[in-house]
XYZ file of C-alpha atoms in Angstrom:
561
model
C 43.022 133.972 64.177
C 40.203 135.925 66.005
C 39.665 135.862 69.820
C 36.195 136.250 71.430
C 35.683 139.647 73.020
C 33.851 139.815 76.469
C 30.339 141.746 76.410
C 30.415 145.236 77.546
C 30.101 145.891 81.203
C 26.701 147.430 80.778
C 25.388 144.340 79.287
C 26.420 142.374 82.164
C 24.936 144.778 84.494
C 21.556 144.608 82.420
C 21.611 140.864 82.733
C 22.118 140.875 86.451
C 19.453 143.304 86.904
C 16.856 141.256 85.012
C 17.889 138.078 86.920
C 17.446 139.885 90.078
C 14.072 141.032 88.824
C 13.060 137.549 87.880
C 13.881 136.183 91.281
C 12.071 138.988 93.163
C 9.121 138.232 90.837
C 9.301 134.507 91.494
C 9.169 135.325 95.318
C 6.210 137.379 94.779
C 3.858 135.435 92.687
C 5.527 131.944 93.577
C 4.243 129.748 90.758
C 4.175 132.564 88.284
C 6.670 132.079 85.534
C 9.122 134.675 84.096
C 11.301 134.214 81.136
C 14.973 135.065 81.775
C 17.198 135.871 78.978
C 20.058 133.456 78.268
C 23.456 133.919 79.951
C 26.413 135.061 77.400
C 28.202 132.420 75.947
C 31.566 132.475 77.755
C 34.264 130.571 75.972
C 36.574 128.285 77.786
C 40.236 128.514 76.942
C 41.815 124.779 76.692
C 45.503 123.831 76.392
C 47.041 123.694 72.935
C 47.523 120.028 72.952
C 43.897 119.496 73.154
C 43.002 122.014 70.286
C 42.938 119.496 67.361
C 40.396 117.177 69.274
C 38.087 119.581 70.785
C 36.282 122.690 69.001
C 36.414 126.014 70.325
C 38.922 128.867 70.874
C 42.556 128.061 71.356
C 45.267 129.914 73.339
C 48.563 130.741 71.256
C 51.636 128.299 71.849
C 54.132 129.168 74.494
C 56.691 131.793 72.687
C 54.436 132.541 69.802
C 53.702 136.401 69.165
C 50.857 137.580 71.498
C 48.072 139.875 70.024
C 48.370 143.616 70.932
C 44.893 143.166 72.741
C 46.526 140.642 75.034
C 49.784 142.707 75.516
C 47.408 145.403 76.866
C 45.901 143.133 79.281
C 49.365 142.135 80.781
C 50.671 145.706 80.910
C 51.462 146.747 77.535
C 54.105 146.255 75.107
C 56.678 145.492 77.889
C 55.347 141.997 78.274
C 57.735 139.406 77.013
C 56.284 135.835 76.841
C 58.071 133.020 78.913
C 59.985 130.432 76.871
C 59.914 127.001 77.646
C 62.584 125.856 79.887
C 63.055 123.222 82.385
C 62.723 123.853 86.125
C 65.376 121.311 87.379
C 68.118 119.640 85.263
C 69.914 116.450 86.977
C 72.752 114.932 85.719
C 71.466 111.611 86.983
C 68.232 111.687 84.938
C 67.041 112.791 81.572
C 63.352 113.625 83.096
C 62.577 117.236 82.911
C 59.631 119.132 84.281
C 58.370 121.971 82.006
C 56.186 124.899 83.304
C 53.828 126.838 81.027
C 53.008 130.004 82.934
C 53.551 133.690 82.437
C 56.264 134.103 84.728
C 60.141 134.311 84.637
C 61.760 131.171 85.436
C 65.401 130.713 86.197
C 67.047 127.414 85.738
C 68.388 125.769 88.789
C 72.236 125.197 88.884
C 73.204 121.506 87.932
C 73.041 119.231 90.683
C 75.817 116.368 91.039
C 75.096 113.425 93.065
C 78.189 111.600 94.512
C 77.935 107.936 94.531
C 79.629 107.140 97.868
C 78.528 105.655 101.137
C 79.182 109.102 102.957
C 80.114 112.367 101.146
C 82.868 114.569 102.805
C 83.041 118.187 101.858
C 85.362 120.846 103.159
C 84.090 124.064 104.013
C 86.507 127.058 103.685
C 85.758 129.654 106.072
C 87.158 132.994 105.476
C 89.110 134.508 108.416
C 90.301 138.152 108.546
C 93.905 138.782 108.992
C 94.823 138.621 112.648
C 90.986 137.224 113.458
C 90.290 134.204 115.443
C 88.235 131.317 114.168
C 85.959 129.268 116.406
C 84.083 126.111 115.557
C 83.039 123.352 117.964
C 85.324 124.459 120.554
C 88.144 125.172 118.207
C 90.085 128.333 118.357
C 93.211 129.518 116.837
C 94.625 132.771 115.349
C 95.489 132.435 111.610
C 95.285 134.071 108.343
C 93.824 133.437 105.194
C 91.372 130.494 104.648
C 90.970 127.506 106.949
C 89.186 124.202 105.791
C 87.077 122.276 107.792
C 85.958 118.812 106.923
C 82.230 117.966 107.113
C 81.066 114.443 106.963
C 77.406 113.949 105.502
C 75.938 110.684 106.506
C 73.240 108.768 104.659
C 70.712 110.137 106.770
C 71.707 113.550 106.046
C 73.543 114.358 109.578
C 76.236 116.521 108.851
C 79.229 116.234 111.275
C 81.936 118.838 111.492
C 85.325 117.938 112.939
C 87.298 120.858 114.716
C 90.586 119.064 114.090
C 92.419 121.122 116.888
C 91.676 123.643 119.484
C 91.938 123.552 123.365
C 88.882 121.160 123.783
C 90.006 118.928 121.277
C 93.510 118.253 122.452
C 92.234 118.190 126.099
C 90.209 115.397 124.826
C 93.592 113.779 123.551
C 94.914 114.117 126.712
C 92.213 112.320 128.493
C 92.647 109.621 126.095
C 96.205 109.540 126.831
C 95.663 108.886 130.514
C 93.075 106.127 129.752
C 95.420 104.138 127.337
C 98.296 104.651 129.560
C 96.299 102.209 132.085
C 94.294 100.203 129.733
C 96.371 99.535 126.661
C 99.646 100.198 128.284
C 99.123 97.653 130.914
C 98.215 95.063 128.303
C 101.360 95.925 126.406
C 103.404 95.121 129.427
C 102.118 91.817 129.830
C 105.688 90.723 128.953
C 106.873 92.115 132.271
C 104.474 90.136 134.302
C 105.290 87.047 132.144
C 108.852 87.296 132.963
C 108.392 87.830 136.760
C 105.999 85.191 137.151
C 108.319 82.719 135.203
C 111.520 83.396 137.062
C 110.349 84.661 140.373
C 106.778 84.201 141.530
C 105.886 80.818 140.190
C 108.868 79.190 138.635
C 107.532 76.007 138.939
C 105.118 76.185 135.906
C 106.165 76.215 132.423
C 106.198 79.192 130.124
C 103.562 78.023 127.684
C 101.388 77.364 130.956
C 102.065 80.733 132.550
C 101.391 82.421 129.176
C 97.843 81.667 129.415
C 97.427 84.229 132.120
C 98.510 87.114 130.301
C 97.165 85.785 127.055
C 93.667 85.289 128.633
C 93.898 88.853 130.043
C 94.626 90.270 126.396
C 91.702 88.059 125.071
C 89.292 89.529 127.339
C 90.577 93.125 127.003
C 90.399 93.028 123.212
C 87.798 90.458 122.642
C 85.145 92.473 124.595
C 85.635 95.400 122.518
C 83.278 94.112 120.094
C 80.508 94.576 122.847
C 81.822 97.514 124.479
C 82.517 99.572 121.294
C 78.820 99.351 120.644
C 78.022 100.371 124.318
C 80.312 103.338 123.817
C 78.283 104.489 120.426
C 75.123 104.122 122.535
C 75.617 105.297 125.988
C 78.951 107.370 125.943
C 82.290 106.936 127.672
C 81.708 108.010 131.188
C 79.873 104.670 132.370
C 82.553 102.627 130.809
C 85.495 104.803 132.057
C 84.318 104.886 135.620
C 83.494 100.898 135.986
C 86.598 100.100 134.102
C 89.015 102.330 136.297
C 87.619 100.761 139.466
C 87.723 97.256 138.506
C 91.294 97.617 137.083
C 92.628 99.666 140.187
C 90.899 96.858 142.395
C 92.193 93.861 140.396
C 95.871 95.397 140.798
C 95.420 95.887 144.347
C 94.200 92.316 144.993
C 96.948 90.855 142.779
C 99.183 91.751 145.688
C 97.576 89.116 147.755
C 97.953 86.283 145.054
C 100.518 83.580 145.457
C 98.906 80.725 143.552
C 98.360 80.191 139.823
C 94.640 80.093 139.902
C 94.635 83.199 141.968
C 96.647 84.879 139.408
C 94.455 83.716 136.609
C 91.278 84.793 138.094
C 92.353 88.266 139.427
C 94.858 89.280 136.570
C 93.294 87.617 133.572
C 89.453 88.310 134.544
C 89.037 91.369 136.700
C 91.932 93.376 135.389
C 91.201 92.194 131.650
C 87.574 93.460 131.894
C 88.671 96.723 133.429
C 91.173 97.402 130.888
C 88.614 96.591 128.179
C 86.211 99.281 129.731
C 89.134 101.899 129.919
C 90.837 101.747 126.517
C 87.887 101.527 124.122
C 86.235 104.651 124.642
C 89.119 107.012 123.844
C 89.451 105.405 120.442
C 85.750 106.581 119.678
C 85.790 109.942 121.287
C 89.251 111.139 119.733
C 87.673 110.211 116.369
C 84.707 112.576 116.843
C 87.132 115.576 117.200
C 89.718 114.933 114.106
C 89.460 114.014 110.625
C 92.204 115.867 108.542
C 94.513 115.526 111.651
C 93.325 112.078 112.707
C 96.583 110.343 112.160
C 98.493 112.707 114.634
C 95.754 112.544 116.940
C 95.642 108.864 117.121
C 99.520 108.870 117.266
C 99.727 110.920 120.408
C 96.774 108.950 121.745
C 98.473 105.587 121.364
C 101.794 107.093 122.442
C 100.093 107.040 125.939
C 99.905 103.265 125.676
C 103.441 103.267 124.728
C 104.339 105.311 127.600
C 102.363 102.786 129.833
C 104.060 99.931 128.399
C 107.476 101.596 129.258
C 106.447 102.682 132.849
C 104.715 99.437 133.916
C 107.720 97.161 133.146
C 110.122 99.430 134.981
C 107.945 99.228 137.959
C 107.591 95.670 138.055
C 111.473 95.100 137.361
C 112.696 97.931 139.912
C 110.294 98.184 142.852
C 109.667 94.456 143.924
C 113.183 94.116 145.186
C 112.753 97.232 147.113
C 109.105 97.491 148.495
C 107.976 93.949 147.394
C 105.354 92.647 144.670
C 102.354 93.002 146.900
C 102.909 96.957 147.263
C 104.298 97.409 143.799
C 100.864 96.163 142.238
C 99.089 98.250 144.880
C 100.885 101.234 143.641
C 99.994 100.546 140.149
C 96.468 100.161 141.172
C 96.424 103.493 142.888
C 98.015 105.162 139.810
C 95.132 103.502 137.514
C 92.383 104.951 139.664
C 93.779 108.456 139.581
C 94.607 108.453 135.757
C 91.140 106.859 135.294
C 89.493 109.910 137.150
C 91.301 112.117 134.928
C 90.179 110.508 131.814
C 86.596 110.647 133.039
C 86.587 114.301 133.191
C 88.705 115.167 130.145
C 87.142 113.069 127.780
C 84.005 114.720 126.083
C 81.653 113.146 123.256
C 80.419 115.478 120.384
C 78.084 113.291 118.587
C 74.519 111.993 119.722
C 74.323 108.357 120.495
C 73.713 106.108 117.527
C 70.429 105.624 116.033
C 68.335 102.612 116.929
C 69.307 99.514 115.014
C 71.692 96.177 115.006
C 74.029 95.930 118.018
C 76.846 95.095 115.655
C 77.810 96.617 112.238
C 78.145 93.305 110.200
C 77.370 95.200 106.745
C 80.866 96.705 107.040
C 82.424 93.114 106.195
C 81.062 93.376 102.698
C 83.927 95.661 102.010
C 87.304 94.118 101.121
C 89.212 96.629 102.685
C 87.427 96.214 106.223
C 87.844 92.388 105.930
C 91.609 92.725 105.224
C 92.091 95.060 108.234
C 90.223 92.714 110.527
C 91.911 89.609 109.372
C 95.459 91.477 109.308
C 94.700 92.330 113.124
C 94.815 88.575 113.786
C 97.962 87.868 112.042
C 99.814 90.906 113.142
C 98.905 90.167 117.009
C 99.921 86.412 116.468
C 103.272 87.726 115.605
C 103.755 91.094 117.600
C 102.113 89.855 120.853
C 104.484 86.816 120.875
C 107.357 89.100 120.395
C 106.132 91.290 123.467
C 105.511 88.302 125.601
C 108.857 86.514 125.039
C 111.525 89.209 124.036
C 112.307 89.394 127.986
C 112.553 85.600 128.246
C 114.569 85.398 124.951
C 117.072 87.978 126.523
C 117.467 85.722 129.572
C 118.073 82.610 127.382
C 120.615 84.574 125.335
C 122.487 85.406 128.344
C 122.007 89.207 128.682
C 120.868 88.897 132.404
C 119.381 91.969 134.249
C 119.498 93.660 130.748
C 116.899 91.162 129.226
C 113.881 93.018 130.677
C 115.057 96.243 129.127
C 114.500 95.005 125.633
C 110.705 95.196 126.039
C 111.040 98.719 127.744
C 113.275 99.713 124.741
C 110.828 98.332 122.148
C 107.905 100.049 123.663
C 109.733 103.456 124.271
C 110.716 103.422 120.644
C 107.403 102.593 119.492
C 106.030 105.858 121.090
C 108.122 107.938 118.875
C 107.056 105.886 115.890
C 103.370 106.196 116.881
C 103.579 110.128 116.783
C 105.993 110.556 113.719
C 104.154 107.762 111.578
C 100.792 109.023 112.635
C 101.704 112.762 111.591
C 103.102 111.111 108.173
C 99.721 109.157 107.779
C 97.898 112.728 107.388
C 99.814 113.388 104.270
C 100.225 109.925 102.485
C 97.204 107.978 104.118
C 97.003 105.548 106.925
C 96.953 102.513 104.750
C 100.078 103.578 102.773
C 102.357 104.323 105.826
C 101.022 101.077 107.651
C 101.682 98.672 104.653
C 105.281 100.041 104.192
C 105.919 99.843 107.823
C 104.695 96.120 108.187
C 106.735 95.371 105.245
C 109.934 96.688 107.015
C 109.035 94.778 110.306
C 108.734 91.552 108.324
C 112.204 91.906 107.285
C 113.422 92.750 110.681
C 111.582 89.702 112.251
C 113.060 87.235 110.060
C 116.478 88.994 110.768
C 115.958 88.102 114.565
C 116.825 84.395 113.832
C 120.514 85.635 113.420
C 120.665 87.801 116.501
C 121.896 86.706 119.843
C 124.342 89.690 121.174
C 123.189 92.490 123.429
C 124.020 95.375 120.643
C 122.256 93.316 117.967
C 119.082 92.574 120.099
C 119.152 96.508 121.260
C 119.122 97.611 117.667
C 116.654 95.153 116.608
C 114.396 96.362 119.508
C 114.685 99.995 118.596
C 113.914 99.606 114.975
C 111.278 96.874 115.434
C 109.596 99.055 118.006
C 109.620 102.292 115.877
C 107.945 100.627 112.874
C 105.436 98.963 114.969
C 103.937 102.254 115.908
C 102.437 102.757 112.729
C 99.897 99.693 113.113
C 99.004 100.447 116.454
C 98.157 104.151 115.827
C 96.558 103.715 112.401
C 94.598 100.722 113.040
C 91.499 102.589 114.348
C 91.557 105.151 111.604
C 91.649 102.229 108.962
C 88.783 100.441 110.689
C 86.712 103.645 111.090
C 87.410 104.495 107.355
C 84.577 102.353 106.429
C 81.949 103.935 108.568
C 79.000 105.327 106.574
C 78.194 107.351 109.994
C 80.952 108.205 112.722
C 78.356 107.296 115.499
C 79.320 103.684 114.675
C 83.087 104.194 114.822
C 83.368 102.590 118.180
C 81.432 99.527 116.911
C 83.686 99.111 113.910
C 86.962 99.334 115.812
C 85.670 96.983 118.490
C 84.826 94.311 115.801
C 88.339 94.445 114.618
C 89.690 94.095 118.193
C 87.778 90.953 118.363
C 90.132 89.246 115.785
C 93.066 90.732 117.895
C 91.685 89.019 121.049
C 91.627 85.489 119.357
C 95.256 85.739 118.447
C 96.349 87.163 121.838
C 94.646 84.056 123.498
C 96.719 81.645 121.799
C 99.679 83.185 120.463
C 101.707 83.276 123.624
C 101.182 79.714 124.321
C 102.069 78.619 120.796
C 105.175 80.698 120.939
C 105.843 79.041 124.444
C 105.264 75.448 123.118
C 107.769 76.011 120.367
C 110.363 77.101 122.983
C 109.774 73.841 124.983
C 110.291 73.080 128.549
C 113.864 71.874 128.526
C 116.903 73.523 129.681
C 117.773 77.284 128.635
C 120.310 75.720 126.023
C 117.513 73.650 124.322
C 114.984 76.340 124.465
C 117.372 78.799 122.899
C 118.155 76.201 120.276
C 114.304 75.854 119.670
C 113.993 79.691 119.600
C 114.330 79.522 115.717
C 111.201 77.761 115.043
C 109.165 80.172 117.289
C 110.796 83.088 115.536
C 109.933 81.713 112.096
C 106.322 81.388 113.255
C 106.129 84.996 114.299
C 107.831 86.068 111.067
C 105.587 84.044 109.062
C 102.453 85.606 110.633
C 104.056 89.182 109.841
C 104.456 88.358 106.369
C 100.753 87.208 106.100
C 99.741 90.667 107.501
C 101.976 92.664 104.770
C 99.971 90.688 102.133
C 96.580 91.435 103.603
C 97.275 95.082 104.198
C 98.359 95.357 100.570
C 95.340 93.802 99.420
C 93.222 96.063 101.440
C 95.162 99.116 100.229
C 94.607 98.173 96.569
C 90.866 97.357 97.456
C 90.579 101.103 98.548
C 92.419 102.472 95.240
C 94.544 101.026 92.744
C 96.429 104.117 91.967
C 100.043 103.962 93.096
C 100.351 107.416 94.655
C 96.860 107.882 95.999
C 96.313 109.079 99.568
C 94.745 106.050 101.125
């Protein structure tokens, strides 16, 4: 095959001079015509795929031997023609882009796409021996390699979780202060129920009085569906500030209440809204700081609620005979304001506000696991909240006397140990696994309550029941937020689950009280088995729902879920 050679440089210069002379002559004589020699025929190189349909010279195909004349033009014999290769290879598509150019092309590494709602990767940061690693406020001496979890959202936003360090644990401390007041006071409603029934307003039935703590719990957890989204959008500071003032002021005003309607307005409405604003923020803030150690962090966080649910009933049981009920609740109000102020300064958010969009996160309900967690929160509270509200009353009916209020305190105290230890275990086996197992044990214990009437038996029951209850309380938020495509929506997801809890808290106490009846203590004790069977049935339903949710996440028996 022959290739056209360009004309000599002298010929090109001659043509250029002749052309210039022609133009000058035209300018001089205007209409005088001058014949110009024709321009040289310059061949046009066309791609080889058109060579069969168009005449003219062709270029050699890629990879064919190159004539010596062209080798010289590209730098001599050292020129190596490029081979046809793909610029990118994707395991998700068979499309390949080919580049035909005399340049060296390096094939890109294989790209894998993970089909998940949010990919999570672990960055291994090398740390020198005796060195110090700091990331997002984390600092700790260590040797070897340290893993940091990074969550990649659908919009490409990467979120790194420190999983420890001074700043992270101070946030947990602030959350403990907040939950001591918000969640702890709600868990101590049984103490108020007992005091109202036997001392403050004894003329009202148990089921009627139960509407006060039940409505307070409904407002506290029901508004979480709204305040969770508000936290994601505006942060924790306005919620903590308003909530601390409302809860503290409500407790102070409670000291002036002597009538049922006054107790209902102050205790159920004012304190209920204040507690909601206090407790929802730590759930979202702590989730922004922990991932691998989230179970332990939430276990310690919710232990603050257990501590509150122990301290508040003790105050209600011991101080009114000494300083009176009005000053007892005023003291509780001052404690609430002080701890709320501590939480205001210790809690710190790490993520920007959630992007504009729907106020709620309803698409989470497309997932079976999230639906099961939501429904299980309803059945669990129908059972557990009834227990918390009436275990003290049941102790009185069983003839335990002054020891009866301590059953609630024992339950909440042992729950604190369960929340920490079972939360730590959840980091290794998964929140769904540990919670499902714990609820199964609670179901067996609940059914055994029917046969218990003595002080030793009820004490052992309260210890065991309280310990295993710590798993659900501490792992409910991690199970709810695990369905988040973006951790900036964690507060919204937790709040939506809390709404289901609030419905159960509104009606469970009244149902349990109605099953006990309004007769003599002997008749109420005889009816107690009906109420206990109702609570045990709800706990059984909780076990079934959590097992279904766990299998929806993974059907592998030993998977960490």
